[in-house]
């Protein structure tokens, strides 16, 4: 987004104001060469026009939404200074009409007020963090310049002012001169301060105002007629032009400051230093001039020698001071480099988490609108596992560069770590934040190239709009909560934070703590849902399902605590407990029923468990402890687990090589494909309930029937077992059996049951299945 596209009307107004200031200088200069004696009024009118342009430019910059609060306050006071200067130009016009000589009181007062407002502005452009000794040096420097200026202008007022100049004009002119000198000292120190907030180039242009004022006072007191007329006409337009250009430059710096921030290169020297040297030299010259008036040659030689000795000592001190300043500059450069390294990400060059938090905190502390986007690349771990860390880093660099290029005015992109990025938005409007989230999501979703492969990535984005009183940590936490909500909603989407989400997250955290205690305190139990042979009617197996009986909450639904366990990592100890308990129960059934027991128990396994390096050994140990063989255990995994990465694939292959059967659960709802079945060592396909619902109804969905039939044929050709889930009516069971499904489970046959109730069904065929009474088959 270009600057012109963002603020076209405001930029045209700024250009027009600067052109008006330039025109005022050219008009006043042209008028001087055409000037007739006593006709200065048109020139002063041109000066008023230039100062009006300066007032507009300073006020415009003070209202920029891109500027920090101290910068806006700085330019607001300069707008006041320009306004007082406008009053001074009006007074100068009146002075020219009345023919008053010099700078009368009614012109000097607004000029002094203008200088005072300009000096007050530097309260918002601090000179840096200073100790008491530092402030004492600043006070002494200013005092030296002020005293030297007072001596010089006092002497000029008394002895050098032309005849006919009133005493009030002399003293107000001298006061203006002293203030201009002090202004140069303050300007210089602010421009080189490492803690300065205002652009140093703008400060350099503003320094033209006191320089012009100093020249005007000097010429005025010298009595030079042509020079006085020239500065009287050109002085105010030149001051207006310098202020207009300074405000214009500050606006350019603000709009061109990008997400990564621009380095604020401070000048290596300050105008305050030569002003101080000139103050000492001028005072010395004044001492010599005054002291030698009534002395003979020998007395004058003594005075001159004493002053020269003092000057040599001062020069020696200045040389040492210069060496110290060079060393200090080197230390500051190293400090700036260390700060840059501490606040930036070495891989992408973007600000890191610390730099982003500081930028966000700065806007919130200054009361500026701010929103945060948290961008997480979906399934990036799989990319990292597949391509390797070097190629993954290349992808992250491309994404970081793309986010930087997508940033508009005032927007800041950052990398928080891993595959997590963030963007700081200078807005508090939820609609604008959502539009920006969609824009950055599209940018992250464009194809990227790594290791000679073109990849299409997706991102989940969390949006948090900063509210009054919130800290940067709170806004980031809210964005993080929203980002996880986006992932839970299906990934590749964005979600804006709402206060209820924080309560949901708190509830999840509380529930996770209680679940942790529940695992240790034995509050969990297993139920078993039978898997029936649809041909013989006998139970073929059973799926172990975990249930939680909370001592205070009562029954807690698996749909409530399983996602909490997966998010918190408790799914690993929970899954270990389920595996151990199910295998122990399977061993008890075989001890009690022998060959009459079911052949295997089904246990669900989460992808988080499959990522554990010791999971295969854990399964082998559990089977060994309970005296079971691998054929007594079927592990159920989801389709998303299979495509999680190479580590999961290796774990599944190792389990299959052990002889453990693997079942693909909820088949048809995820990333089902023939290549998946070819790459995954699957033994059992479990058709999802969504394809079973309505399969026996009149006018059943043809697509649903086609998928169910295709899965049955596929398992037959691949010599796999097909299990239909969620059978609730005899018609569904009969239709599935005719399609080729040998096995099924659902509420028609049996709900999940305690272990002892499930065992009762081992030796009896299911009466609910169609044709059971006519079949006399045996268990298979």
XYZ file of C-alpha atoms in Angstrom:
780
model
C 0.000 0.000 0.000
C 1.650 3.227 -1.069
C 1.685 6.416 0.867
C -0.178 8.184 -1.912
C -2.892 5.600 -1.904
C -3.322 5.877 1.819
C -3.496 9.639 2.380
C -3.893 11.390 -0.981
C -5.932 14.414 0.140
C -3.704 15.133 3.116
C -0.523 14.851 0.997
C -1.843 17.292 -1.606
C -2.634 19.758 1.172
C 0.908 19.357 2.570
C 2.469 19.939 -0.832
C 0.299 23.011 -1.317
C 1.287 24.442 2.079
C 5.002 24.003 1.352
C 4.550 25.671 -2.048
C 2.781 28.587 -0.347
C 5.763 28.948 2.044
C 8.207 28.892 -0.883
C 6.070 31.433 -2.766
C 6.073 33.753 0.256
C 9.885 33.786 0.293
C 10.109 34.401 -3.456
C 7.436 37.110 -3.301
C 9.113 38.883 -0.388
C 12.532 38.711 -2.087
C 11.122 40.020 -5.353
C 9.416 42.840 -3.511
C 12.701 43.886 -1.882
C 14.319 44.548 -5.237
C 11.249 46.486 -6.387
C 10.847 48.252 -3.061
C 10.147 51.930 -2.924
C 11.142 53.845 0.190
C 8.809 53.226 3.068
C 6.664 50.632 1.303
C 7.358 47.410 3.291
C 3.730 46.410 3.877
C 3.373 44.003 0.874
C 6.569 42.232 1.967
C 5.208 41.737 5.500
C 1.946 40.399 4.071
C 4.005 37.769 2.205
C 5.642 36.907 5.538
C 2.224 36.438 7.146
C 1.274 34.055 4.338
C 4.397 31.943 4.913
C 3.805 31.760 8.674
C 0.169 30.727 8.104
C 1.471 27.840 5.953
C 3.867 26.885 8.780
C 1.008 26.931 11.296
C -1.034 24.618 9.094
C 1.867 22.186 8.549
C 2.766 21.961 12.245
C -0.875 21.468 13.206
C -1.301 18.786 10.534
C 1.735 16.865 11.784
C 0.494 17.129 15.391
C -2.686 15.300 14.370
C -1.004 12.420 12.509
C -2.318 9.035 13.760
C 1.080 7.528 12.947
C 2.935 9.734 15.434
C 3.543 8.855 19.058
C 1.891 11.045 21.678
C 5.114 12.974 22.575
C 5.767 13.718 18.889
C 2.214 14.989 18.419
C 2.567 17.219 21.512
C 5.914 18.547 20.208
C 4.408 19.665 16.916
C 1.302 21.016 18.617
C 3.470 23.470 20.573
C 5.272 24.404 17.371
C 1.900 25.160 15.844
C 1.322 27.548 18.779
C 4.761 29.033 18.148
C 3.902 29.607 14.484
C 0.620 31.232 15.480
C 2.407 33.677 17.805
C 4.822 34.356 14.963
C 1.838 35.178 12.754
C 0.780 37.745 15.352
C 4.314 39.106 15.194
C 4.053 39.518 11.391
C 0.803 41.404 11.854
C 2.599 43.624 14.365
C 5.449 44.146 11.909
C 2.930 45.220 9.265
C 1.427 47.728 11.710
C 4.948 48.880 12.586
C 5.719 49.478 8.889
C 2.476 51.416 8.409
C 3.131 53.603 11.473
C 6.815 54.024 10.655
C 8.036 52.922 14.140
C 11.825 52.228 14.100
C 13.403 48.923 15.224
C 11.369 46.197 16.934
C 8.695 47.823 19.086
C 7.272 46.133 22.162
C 4.021 45.057 20.479
C 6.099 43.139 17.888
C 8.665 41.758 20.324
C 6.116 40.296 22.786
C 4.532 37.785 20.355
C 8.029 36.964 19.078
C 9.163 36.159 22.629
C 5.998 34.078 23.168
C 6.742 32.225 19.929
C 10.249 31.409 21.130
C 8.923 30.339 24.540
C 6.401 27.933 22.937
C 9.150 26.511 20.733
C 11.413 25.982 23.754
C 8.554 24.360 25.695
C 8.060 21.902 22.839
C 11.393 20.275 23.700
C 9.835 18.978 26.898
C 8.371 16.313 24.568
C 11.678 15.683 22.764
C 13.771 14.643 25.781
C 17.524 15.010 25.868
C 17.838 11.436 27.084
C 18.106 9.739 30.457
C 20.460 11.892 32.536
C 21.896 11.873 36.015
C 22.060 14.897 38.316
C 25.576 15.644 37.044
C 24.349 15.488 33.443
C 21.600 17.984 34.152
C 24.123 20.219 35.932
C 26.291 20.237 32.795
C 23.268 21.094 30.651
C 22.391 23.940 33.031
C 25.969 25.249 33.005
C 26.146 25.093 29.185
C 22.906 27.011 28.858
C 23.953 29.507 31.529
C 27.279 30.143 29.804
C 25.558 30.872 26.503
C 22.869 32.976 28.189
C 25.403 35.068 30.137
C 27.598 35.539 27.069
C 24.568 36.536 25.013
C 23.388 38.937 27.699
C 26.836 40.574 27.851
C 27.127 40.830 24.093
C 23.626 42.106 23.415
C 23.762 44.343 26.491
C 26.869 45.988 25.168
C 25.342 46.184 21.682
C 22.145 47.700 23.089
C 24.048 50.390 24.970
C 26.805 51.339 22.552
C 25.999 49.966 19.089
C 22.287 50.581 18.598
C 21.605 53.424 16.137
C 20.453 56.772 17.430
C 16.712 57.127 17.684
C 16.145 53.518 18.801
C 13.890 53.500 21.865
C 15.066 51.800 25.044
C 12.166 49.286 24.975
C 13.098 48.308 21.425
C 16.743 47.879 22.418
C 16.051 45.640 25.401
C 13.336 43.509 23.741
C 15.638 42.986 20.748
C 18.428 41.905 23.104
C 16.062 39.474 24.879
C 15.045 37.946 21.553
C 18.731 37.513 20.676
C 19.527 35.735 23.953
C 16.533 33.406 23.523
C 17.647 32.585 19.975
C 21.076 31.596 21.288
C 19.526 29.381 23.959
C 17.245 27.893 21.320
C 20.249 26.856 19.221
C 21.777 25.076 22.238
C 18.546 23.174 22.968
C 18.052 22.306 19.271
C 21.566 20.949 19.008
C 21.392 18.767 22.101
C 17.976 17.371 21.156
C 19.152 16.517 17.618
C 22.064 14.337 18.826
C 20.259 12.785 21.791
C 19.975 8.976 21.341
C 16.655 9.096 23.201
C 15.211 11.781 20.908
C 11.755 11.095 19.496
C 11.574 13.834 16.850
C 13.343 13.332 13.518
C 16.826 14.947 13.687
C 16.516 16.239 10.125
C 13.341 18.083 11.096
C 15.139 19.538 14.122
C 17.928 20.740 11.850
C 15.406 22.565 9.658
C 13.722 24.063 12.714
C 17.092 25.400 13.859
C 16.849 27.818 10.932
C 14.227 29.807 12.848
C 16.460 30.958 15.760
C 19.363 31.482 13.342
C 17.234 33.829 11.236
C 15.986 35.565 14.375
C 19.544 35.978 15.626
C 20.599 37.501 12.311
C 17.614 39.847 12.283
C 18.374 41.155 15.777
C 22.067 41.615 14.990
C 21.377 43.591 11.807
C 18.643 45.571 13.528
C 20.994 46.695 16.302
C 23.826 47.397 13.865
C 21.820 50.152 12.206
C 22.491 48.841 8.683
C 19.517 50.209 6.750
C 19.502 47.913 3.690
C 20.181 44.789 5.758
C 17.469 45.721 8.238
C 14.928 46.203 5.459
C 15.962 42.931 3.785
C 15.591 40.879 6.974
C 12.435 42.729 7.961
C 10.879 41.548 4.706
C 12.558 38.122 4.301
C 12.933 37.091 7.960
C 9.383 35.954 8.641
C 8.933 34.135 5.278
C 12.231 32.293 5.823
C 11.201 31.244 9.336
C 7.833 30.071 7.990
C 9.556 28.091 5.245
C 11.950 26.354 7.672
C 9.052 25.364 9.954
C 6.947 24.136 6.997
C 9.797 22.026 5.610
C 10.537 20.588 9.060
C 6.917 19.539 9.595
C 6.770 18.116 6.071
C 9.913 16.031 6.667
C 8.524 14.713 9.950
C 5.388 13.592 8.111
C 7.460 11.772 5.498
C 9.469 9.994 8.193
C 6.284 8.884 9.929
C 4.678 7.470 6.774
C 7.861 5.770 5.601
C 8.619 4.067 8.899
C 8.037 0.376 8.170
C 7.291 -2.643 10.287
C 10.917 -3.361 11.012
C 11.496 0.225 12.018
C 14.003 2.608 10.471
C 17.310 3.377 12.071
C 17.304 6.875 13.525
C 20.709 8.123 12.448
C 21.549 10.986 14.796
C 24.100 13.638 13.682
C 27.677 13.174 14.865
C 27.966 16.769 16.024
C 25.698 19.343 17.598
C 25.221 22.984 16.732
C 25.288 23.558 20.506
C 29.066 22.991 20.546
C 30.064 25.811 18.134
C 27.520 28.113 19.819
C 29.225 27.519 23.162
C 32.667 28.115 21.647
C 31.463 31.306 19.949
C 29.921 32.457 23.226
C 33.272 32.069 25.001
C 35.178 33.688 22.123
C 32.709 36.550 21.862
C 32.858 37.185 25.585
C 36.665 37.149 25.490
C 36.651 39.661 22.631
C 34.202 41.816 24.525
C 36.405 41.686 27.651
C 39.419 42.735 25.623
C 37.529 45.558 23.893
C 36.071 46.979 27.095
C 39.117 46.450 29.321
C 41.690 48.030 27.012
C 39.922 51.318 26.352
C 41.752 53.272 29.059
C 44.955 51.198 29.367
C 48.398 51.779 27.893
C 50.112 49.286 25.632
C 51.607 47.198 28.459
C 48.257 46.937 30.265
C 46.549 45.880 27.080
C 49.229 43.193 26.546
C 48.559 41.761 30.028
C 44.819 41.571 29.385
C 45.279 39.995 25.980
C 47.794 37.478 27.369
C 45.486 36.450 30.190
C 42.640 35.896 27.777
C 44.920 33.903 25.452
C 46.066 31.651 28.315
C 42.431 31.000 29.255
C 41.626 30.308 25.609
C 44.523 27.805 25.324
C 43.390 25.967 28.464
C 39.818 25.873 27.160
C 41.026 24.593 23.774
C 42.998 21.818 25.515
C 39.900 20.802 27.453
C 37.859 20.796 24.259
C 40.351 18.429 22.593
C 40.071 16.014 25.528
C 36.312 16.347 25.505
C 36.242 15.497 21.809
C 38.200 12.292 22.456
C 35.773 11.343 25.207
C 32.825 11.975 22.915
C 34.330 9.751 20.189
C 34.681 6.939 22.724
C 31.125 7.535 23.900
C 29.854 7.381 20.314
C 31.567 4.009 19.837
C 29.950 2.690 23.019
C 26.558 3.973 21.870
C 26.993 2.339 18.456
C 27.750 -0.968 20.139
C 24.787 -0.503 22.454
C 22.506 0.253 19.504
C 23.742 -2.877 17.691
C 23.175 -5.023 20.788
C 19.662 -3.585 21.150
C 18.972 -4.314 17.478
C 20.129 -7.900 17.878
C 18.109 -8.313 21.075
C 14.913 -7.022 19.449
C 15.116 -8.674 16.012
C 14.797 -12.206 14.679
C 18.033 -13.486 13.146
C 16.279 -15.691 10.557
C 13.821 -13.210 9.015
C 15.156 -9.831 10.130
C 11.725 -8.988 11.577
C 11.260 -7.813 15.161
C 11.169 -10.730 17.588
C 8.684 -11.317 20.412
C 10.414 -8.793 22.676
C 10.569 -6.117 19.970
C 6.931 -6.681 19.033
C 5.815 -6.533 22.673
C 7.690 -3.263 23.215
C 6.139 -1.691 20.095
C 2.664 -2.835 21.138
C 3.191 -1.632 24.708
C 4.376 1.770 23.461
C 1.171 2.341 21.492
C -1.037 1.161 24.337
C 0.818 3.296 26.914
C 0.423 6.368 24.709
C -3.312 5.766 24.325
C -3.053 5.053 20.593
C -5.370 2.506 18.928
C -3.720 -0.880 18.478
C -4.673 -4.379 17.363
C -2.594 -7.547 17.174
C -2.761 -10.382 14.661
C -1.252 -13.717 15.660
C -0.481 -15.817 12.561
C 0.381 -19.502 12.878
C 1.273 -21.617 9.832
C -0.955 -24.695 9.815
C 0.719 -28.128 9.889
C 4.181 -26.606 9.529
C 5.678 -29.393 11.633
C 4.820 -31.827 8.861
C 6.652 -29.594 6.364
C 9.649 -29.390 8.686
C 9.702 -33.166 9.177
C 9.324 -33.837 5.458
C 11.720 -31.286 3.937
C 14.131 -30.850 6.820
C 15.015 -27.801 8.955
C 17.084 -26.016 6.279
C 14.257 -25.969 3.739
C 11.773 -25.088 6.480
C 13.901 -22.083 7.478
C 13.908 -20.972 3.847
C 10.114 -21.116 3.849
C 9.930 -19.085 7.051
C 12.193 -16.424 5.528
C 9.917 -16.195 2.486
C 6.828 -15.925 4.659
C 8.468 -13.247 6.821
C 9.447 -11.223 3.749
C 5.941 -11.602 2.332
C 4.345 -10.362 5.553
C 6.739 -7.395 5.619
C 5.789 -6.484 2.049
C 2.085 -6.793 2.873
C 2.338 -4.291 5.739
C 0.689 -0.937 5.154
C 1.448 2.395 6.805
C 2.096 1.997 10.520
C 1.781 -1.811 10.446
C 4.558 -3.901 11.987
C 5.221 -7.566 11.186
C 7.209 -9.741 13.598
C 8.251 -13.349 14.099
C 7.478 -14.539 17.593
C 9.196 -17.903 17.214
C 8.917 -21.145 15.272
C 6.159 -20.818 12.681
C 4.340 -18.110 14.637
C 4.223 -14.543 13.312
C 2.446 -11.397 14.486
C 1.364 -8.080 12.995
C 0.768 -4.845 14.923
C -2.052 -2.771 13.426
C -2.472 0.953 14.193
C -6.251 0.649 14.456
C -8.869 -0.054 17.074
C -11.649 -0.756 14.583
C -12.665 -4.458 14.620
C -13.795 -4.348 10.981
C -10.452 -2.904 9.853
C -8.584 -5.514 11.915
C -10.620 -8.317 10.335
C -9.952 -6.952 6.845
C -6.217 -6.842 7.640
C -6.354 -10.428 8.949
C -7.893 -11.605 5.682
C -5.230 -9.678 3.733
C -2.313 -11.225 5.639
C -3.917 -14.668 5.509
C -4.115 -14.422 1.723
C -0.459 -13.353 1.604
C 0.647 -16.320 3.722
C -1.494 -18.663 1.615
C 0.223 -17.903 -1.704
C 2.518 -20.703 -2.986
C 6.098 -20.683 -1.708
C 9.146 -22.445 -3.118
C 11.711 -24.456 -1.177
C 14.070 -27.283 -2.108
C 12.873 -27.010 -5.738
C 9.310 -27.675 -4.603
C 6.330 -25.365 -4.713
C 4.222 -25.637 -1.573
C 0.834 -24.223 -0.675
C 0.650 -23.298 3.001
C -2.265 -22.041 5.067
C -2.400 -19.955 8.208
C -4.711 -19.575 11.173
C -5.037 -16.008 12.443
C -6.138 -14.732 15.833
C -7.260 -11.101 16.122
C -7.199 -9.046 19.312
C -8.248 -5.388 19.416
C -6.565 -3.535 22.261
C -9.032 -2.179 24.819
C -8.378 0.789 27.155
C -6.315 -0.280 30.142
C -5.058 -3.530 28.578
C -1.351 -4.355 28.577
C 0.647 -5.750 25.684
C 0.770 -9.179 27.350
C -3.021 -9.216 27.680
C -3.556 -8.283 24.025
C -1.094 -10.956 22.882
C -2.754 -13.524 25.122
C -6.149 -12.634 23.672
C -4.789 -12.989 20.132
C -3.318 -16.364 21.079
C -6.683 -17.552 22.412
C -8.391 -16.413 19.197
C -5.747 -18.148 17.081
C -6.364 -21.470 18.817
C -10.079 -20.960 18.276
C -9.347 -20.516 14.557
C -7.405 -23.781 14.508
C -10.187 -25.608 16.310
C -12.707 -24.307 13.777
C -10.888 -26.088 10.963
C -7.655 -24.102 10.411
C -6.982 -21.775 7.458
C -9.326 -19.200 9.002
C -9.300 -16.159 11.258
C -11.168 -15.522 14.493
C -11.501 -12.268 16.439
C -11.149 -12.504 20.198
C -14.274 -12.109 22.295
C -14.279 -11.847 26.103
C -16.155 -15.139 26.472
C -13.165 -16.918 24.915
C -11.037 -15.955 27.888
C -13.576 -17.543 30.185
C -13.600 -20.641 27.982
C -9.810 -20.809 28.171
C -9.935 -20.383 31.940
C -12.484 -23.172 32.171
C -10.301 -25.380 29.985
C -7.279 -24.702 32.175
C -9.295 -25.471 35.305
C -10.680 -28.631 33.726
C -7.160 -29.685 32.683
C -5.993 -29.346 36.283
C -8.912 -31.393 37.524
C -8.329 -34.009 34.812
C -4.713 -34.317 35.895
C -5.869 -35.006 39.443
C -8.588 -37.332 38.146
C -6.035 -39.530 36.372
C -3.990 -39.799 39.561
C -7.018 -40.318 41.830
C -8.626 -43.092 39.778
C -11.714 -41.112 38.693
C -11.579 -42.518 35.146
C -13.183 -45.765 34.020
C -13.534 -47.673 30.781
C -16.673 -48.785 28.989
C -16.615 -51.246 26.095
C -18.786 -51.038 22.992
C -19.083 -54.408 21.248
C -18.145 -54.863 17.591
C -20.388 -57.548 16.043
C -20.013 -59.937 13.137
C -22.993 -58.942 10.955
C -23.077 -62.411 9.369
C -22.926 -64.695 12.430
C -24.421 -62.229 14.908
C -21.698 -62.904 17.510
C -19.466 -60.348 19.185
C -16.163 -60.049 17.343
C -14.391 -57.423 19.441
C -14.901 -54.397 21.675
C -13.770 -50.774 21.581
C -12.515 -49.308 24.866
C -14.054 -45.885 25.585
C -12.910 -43.707 28.495
C -15.394 -42.043 30.839
C -14.837 -39.587 33.685
C -16.942 -39.497 36.819
C -15.961 -36.215 38.484
C -16.495 -36.115 42.265
C -18.171 -32.689 42.064
C -19.223 -32.209 38.428
C -20.575 -35.728 38.042
C -20.338 -37.288 34.591
C -18.090 -35.284 32.242
C -18.619 -35.897 28.529
C -15.619 -37.151 26.518
C -16.439 -34.417 24.011
C -15.601 -31.942 26.782
C -12.476 -33.363 28.381
C -10.765 -35.131 25.430
C -10.066 -31.815 23.551
C -8.753 -30.347 26.818
C -6.476 -33.356 27.239
C -5.177 -33.002 23.668
C -4.511 -29.281 24.029
C -2.817 -29.572 27.416
C -0.746 -32.670 26.646
C -2.601 -34.770 29.211
C -3.682 -37.033 26.359
C -0.330 -38.807 26.726
C -0.783 -40.010 30.353
C -4.520 -40.459 29.736
C -3.852 -42.616 26.674
C -1.244 -44.626 28.561
C -3.781 -45.330 31.296
C -6.456 -46.401 28.768
C -3.987 -48.712 26.976
C -2.841 -50.334 30.214
C -6.369 -50.726 31.639
C -7.848 -52.102 28.380
C -5.063 -54.679 27.983
C -5.401 -55.725 31.620
C -9.151 -56.231 31.107
C -8.498 -58.179 27.917
C -6.163 -60.485 29.885
C -8.846 -61.033 32.577
C -11.453 -61.904 29.912
C -9.154 -64.457 28.323
C -8.346 -65.980 31.706
C -12.051 -66.298 32.491
C -13.554 -67.223 29.119
C -10.624 -68.761 27.261
C -11.454 -69.217 23.588
C -14.945 -67.866 24.278
C -13.558 -64.381 24.796
C -13.200 -61.868 22.003
C -10.016 -61.953 19.973
C -8.884 -58.330 20.387
C -9.707 -55.086 22.132
C -9.705 -51.767 20.240
C -7.900 -48.787 21.827
C -7.954 -45.248 20.400
C -4.558 -43.565 20.090
C -4.010 -39.807 19.690
C -1.408 -38.344 17.360
C 0.349 -36.810 20.374
C 1.016 -40.344 21.672
C 2.355 -41.465 18.310
C 4.891 -38.639 18.389
C 6.350 -39.932 21.660
C 9.668 -41.623 20.950
C 9.042 -44.454 23.412
C 5.462 -45.271 22.419
C 6.299 -48.532 20.581
C 8.282 -49.813 23.565
C 5.426 -48.787 25.858
C 2.913 -50.875 23.854
C 5.256 -53.860 23.811
C 5.744 -53.628 27.583
C 1.993 -53.454 28.285
C 1.330 -56.539 26.135
C 4.137 -58.426 27.849
C 2.986 -57.487 31.362
C -0.511 -58.816 30.636
C 0.525 -61.950 28.764
C -1.094 -60.827 25.503
C 0.054 -61.212 21.931
C 0.037 -58.394 19.343
C -3.050 -59.923 17.681
C -5.020 -59.229 20.902
C -4.732 -55.440 20.370
C -6.116 -53.170 17.659
C -5.006 -49.537 17.742
C -7.396 -47.017 16.176
C -5.965 -43.842 14.639
C -7.559 -41.001 12.704
C -6.727 -40.038 9.124
C -5.152 -36.752 10.272
C -2.737 -38.723 12.460
C -1.491 -40.726 9.502
C -0.391 -37.615 7.583
C 1.147 -35.878 10.608
C 4.764 -36.506 9.581
C 7.568 -38.990 9.143
C 7.900 -39.666 12.868
C 4.267 -40.804 13.148
C 4.593 -42.915 9.994
C 7.669 -44.652 11.385
C 5.862 -45.355 14.663
C 2.867 -46.864 12.872
C 5.117 -48.995 10.685
C 6.967 -50.278 13.748
C 3.680 -51.206 15.433
C 2.505 -52.996 12.295
C 5.800 -54.889 12.086
C 5.191 -56.067 15.672
C 1.974 -57.712 14.482
C -0.436 -55.176 15.992
C -3.446 -54.466 13.788
C -4.118 -50.827 12.926
C -7.588 -49.443 12.276
C -8.306 -46.221 10.379
C -11.127 -44.603 12.348
C -13.864 -42.307 10.942
C -12.805 -43.203 7.405
C -14.203 -40.890 4.753
C -14.294 -37.695 6.851
C -10.685 -36.565 6.578
C -7.952 -36.756 3.964
C -9.071 -40.123 2.551
C -7.267 -41.214 -0.587
C -5.971 -44.366 -2.242
C -2.400 -43.153 -1.782
C -3.062 -42.910 1.956
C -4.143 -46.557 2.099
C -1.110 -47.564 0.082
C 1.350 -45.662 2.304
C -0.321 -46.543 5.628
C -0.045 -50.127 6.986
C -3.795 -50.378 7.665
C -5.659 -53.566 8.580
C -9.136 -52.250 9.360
C -11.270 -49.476 7.836
C -14.056 -48.076 10.013
C -16.734 -46.321 7.933
C -17.812 -43.113 9.651
C -21.322 -42.868 11.088
C -22.166 -39.973 8.746
C -22.240 -42.448 5.812
C -24.422 -44.910 7.746
C -27.138 -42.430 8.756
C -30.083 -42.670 6.360
C -28.473 -45.365 4.253
C -31.614 -47.550 4.423
C -34.142 -44.725 3.950
C -36.193 -44.320 0.825
C -34.567 -41.737 -1.392
C -31.236 -42.074 0.417
C -28.415 -39.798 -0.694
C -26.825 -41.402 -3.763
C -23.455 -39.976 -2.895
C -23.574 -41.495 0.579
C -24.573 -44.904 -0.843
C -21.810 -44.720 -3.438
C -19.118 -43.977 -0.828
C -20.302 -46.765 1.477
C -20.372 -49.276 -1.375
C -16.971 -48.156 -2.668
C -15.358 -48.569 0.764
C -16.774 -52.117 1.042
C -15.406 -53.060 -2.365
C -12.088 -51.410 -1.618
C -11.574 -53.380 1.593
C -12.452 -56.605 -0.198
C -9.877 -56.047 -2.926
C -7.220 -54.897 -0.422
C -8.070 -57.793 1.896
C -8.907 -55.473 4.796
C -11.639 -55.667 7.387
C -14.516 -53.196 6.986
C -16.396 -52.021 10.093
C -19.491 -49.812 9.865
C -19.946 -47.413 12.802
C -23.146 -45.962 14.240
C -25.660 -48.641 13.212
C -28.974 -47.753 14.865
C -31.675 -49.669 12.913
C -32.071 -53.250 11.622
C -32.555 -51.866 8.109
C -29.151 -50.174 8.230
C -27.488 -53.388 9.436
C -29.171 -55.438 6.719
C -28.259 -52.922 3.962
C -24.629 -52.784 5.089
C -24.339 -56.588 5.305
C -25.606 -56.891 1.726
C -23.080 -54.242 0.633
C -20.271 -56.446 1.954
C -19.665 -55.111 5.457
C -18.802 -58.056 7.703
C -18.541 -56.111 10.970
C -20.433 -53.271 12.635
C -21.038 -51.465 15.899
C -23.741 -49.156 17.131
C -26.618 -48.637 19.540
C -28.702 -51.228 17.672
C -26.461 -54.020 18.968
C -25.195 -52.522 22.236
C -24.289 -49.240 23.864
C -20.924 -48.850 25.639
C -21.032 -51.193 28.665
C -19.029 -51.915 31.798
C -16.591 -54.807 31.412
C -18.721 -57.404 33.261
C -21.895 -56.547 31.307
C -19.972 -56.660 28.041
C -18.607 -60.137 28.883
C -22.140 -61.500 29.268
C -22.652 -60.960 25.538
C -19.629 -62.998 24.459
C -21.436 -66.323 23.944
C -24.828 -65.060 22.780
C -25.643 -63.821 19.260
C -27.196 -60.356 19.014
C -30.974 -60.706 18.794
C -31.349 -57.216 17.327
C -29.549 -58.103 14.122
C -31.852 -59.170 11.251
C -31.969 -62.942 10.696
C -30.120 -63.868 13.872
C -32.668 -66.524 14.836
C -32.274 -68.282 11.462
C -28.456 -68.238 11.556
C -26.571 -70.935 13.369
C -23.068 -69.782 12.576
C -20.246 -69.757 15.069
C -18.127 -66.889 16.326
C -15.397 -65.831 14.007
